[in-house]
Amino acid sequence: MSSKAEFEKAAEEAKSLPDKTSNDDKLILYGLYKQATVGDCNTSKPGMFDPKGKAKWDAWNKQKGKAQSTAQEEYIMKVSELQEKYTS
């Protein structure tokens, strides 16, 4: 089980991922982060005139039902994976 400090460290490290990080990877991180910090998606789905907001909402909603501690662990692992993928 990961600690809150490990999660916060990963969140800081995610901010320094390179610009070439794919949008799909960024959306996965966003969904896991929101699930880990807020829990299940609690906002209404954005309309068709907000494609970015809709993509972020979809990414978060995909994590629905996942325990916050599990989302934290997956977030930490994903940040580590992306650091290896994009910085090596």
Short mmCIF file of C-alpha atoms in Angstrom, two decimals:
data_model
loop_
_atom_site.label_atom_id
_atom_site.label_comp_id
_atom_site.label_asym_id
_atom_site.label_seq_id
_atom_site.Cartn_x
_atom_site.Cartn_y
_atom_site.Cartn_z
CA MET A 1 0.00 0.00 0.00
CA SER A 2 1.32 3.42 -0.91
CA SER A 3 1.52 6.36 1.42
CA LYS A 4 0.01 9.79 0.91
CA ALA A 5 3.56 11.20 0.70
CA GLU A 6 4.41 8.82 -2.16
CA PHE A 7 1.24 9.86 -3.96
CA GLU A 8 1.98 13.56 -3.51
CA LYS A 9 5.55 13.02 -4.73
CA ALA A 10 4.24 11.25 -7.84
CA ALA A 11 1.77 14.10 -8.44
CA GLU A 12 4.66 16.60 -8.36
CA GLU A 13 6.74 14.40 -10.68
CA ALA A 14 3.83 14.13 -13.12
CA LYS A 15 3.95 17.90 -13.58
CA SER A 16 7.45 17.58 -15.02
CA LEU A 17 6.63 14.90 -17.59
CA PRO A 18 7.74 16.04 -21.07
CA ASP A 19 5.37 17.75 -23.49
CA LYS A 20 5.59 14.71 -25.76
CA THR A 21 3.58 12.70 -23.20
CA SER A 22 0.53 11.48 -25.12
CA ASN A 23 -2.92 12.89 -24.42
CA ASP A 24 -4.15 9.36 -23.69
CA ASP A 25 -1.51 8.96 -20.97
CA LYS A 26 -2.34 12.39 -19.56
CA LEU A 27 -6.03 11.48 -19.43
CA ILE A 28 -5.27 8.23 -17.61
CA LEU A 29 -3.28 10.18 -15.04
CA TYR A 30 -6.07 12.74 -14.71
CA GLY A 31 -8.71 10.07 -14.12
CA LEU A 32 -6.60 8.26 -11.54
CA TYR A 33 -5.69 11.51 -9.79
CA LYS A 34 -9.30 12.63 -9.52
CA GLN A 35 -10.42 9.19 -8.31
CA ALA A 36 -7.62 9.14 -5.73
CA THR A 37 -8.33 12.63 -4.42
CA VAL A 38 -12.11 13.04 -4.83
CA GLY A 39 -13.55 9.57 -5.36
CA ASP A 40 -16.23 8.72 -7.91
CA CYS A 41 -17.06 11.34 -10.51
CA ASN A 42 -19.53 13.77 -8.97
CA THR A 43 -20.09 16.27 -11.78
CA SER A 44 -22.40 16.24 -14.77
CA LYS A 45 -20.96 15.31 -18.15
CA PRO A 46 -19.88 18.34 -20.21
CA GLY A 47 -21.69 18.99 -23.47
CA MET A 48 -20.47 18.42 -27.00
CA PHE A 49 -19.12 21.97 -27.22
CA ASP A 50 -16.51 21.16 -24.56
CA PRO A 51 -14.51 18.25 -26.02
CA LYS A 52 -11.59 18.70 -23.61
CA GLY A 53 -13.89 18.76 -20.59
CA LYS A 54 -15.77 15.73 -21.92
CA ALA A 55 -12.52 13.77 -22.40
CA LYS A 56 -11.43 14.58 -18.85
CA TRP A 57 -14.85 13.66 -17.47
CA ASP A 58 -14.78 10.34 -19.37
CA ALA A 59 -11.29 9.57 -18.04
CA TRP A 60 -12.41 10.18 -14.46
CA ASN A 61 -15.70 8.34 -14.87
CA LYS A 62 -13.83 5.25 -16.16
CA GLN A 63 -12.32 4.92 -12.67
CA LYS A 64 -15.76 4.84 -11.00
CA GLY A 65 -16.03 2.33 -8.18
CA LYS A 66 -12.26 2.06 -7.69
CA ALA A 67 -11.07 2.57 -4.11
CA GLN A 68 -9.15 5.80 -3.59
CA SER A 69 -6.17 3.86 -2.21
CA THR A 70 -6.12 1.65 -5.31
CA ALA A 71 -6.28 4.71 -7.56
CA GLN A 72 -3.34 6.22 -5.64
CA GLU A 73 -1.26 3.09 -6.14
CA GLU A 74 -2.11 2.91 -9.85
CA TYR A 75 -1.33 6.62 -10.24
CA ILE A 76 2.12 6.18 -8.67
CA MET A 77 2.84 3.20 -10.93
CA LYS A 78 1.63 5.07 -14.05
CA VAL A 79 3.81 8.12 -13.30
CA SER A 80 6.81 5.83 -12.84
CA GLU A 81 6.02 4.02 -16.10
CA LEU A 82 5.69 7.30 -18.00
CA GLN A 83 8.93 8.66 -16.58
CA GLU A 84 10.74 5.58 -17.90
CA LYS A 85 8.90 5.72 -21.25
CA TYR A 86 9.44 9.42 -21.96
CA THR A 87 12.72 10.27 -20.28
CA SER A 88 14.90 7.37 -21.35
#
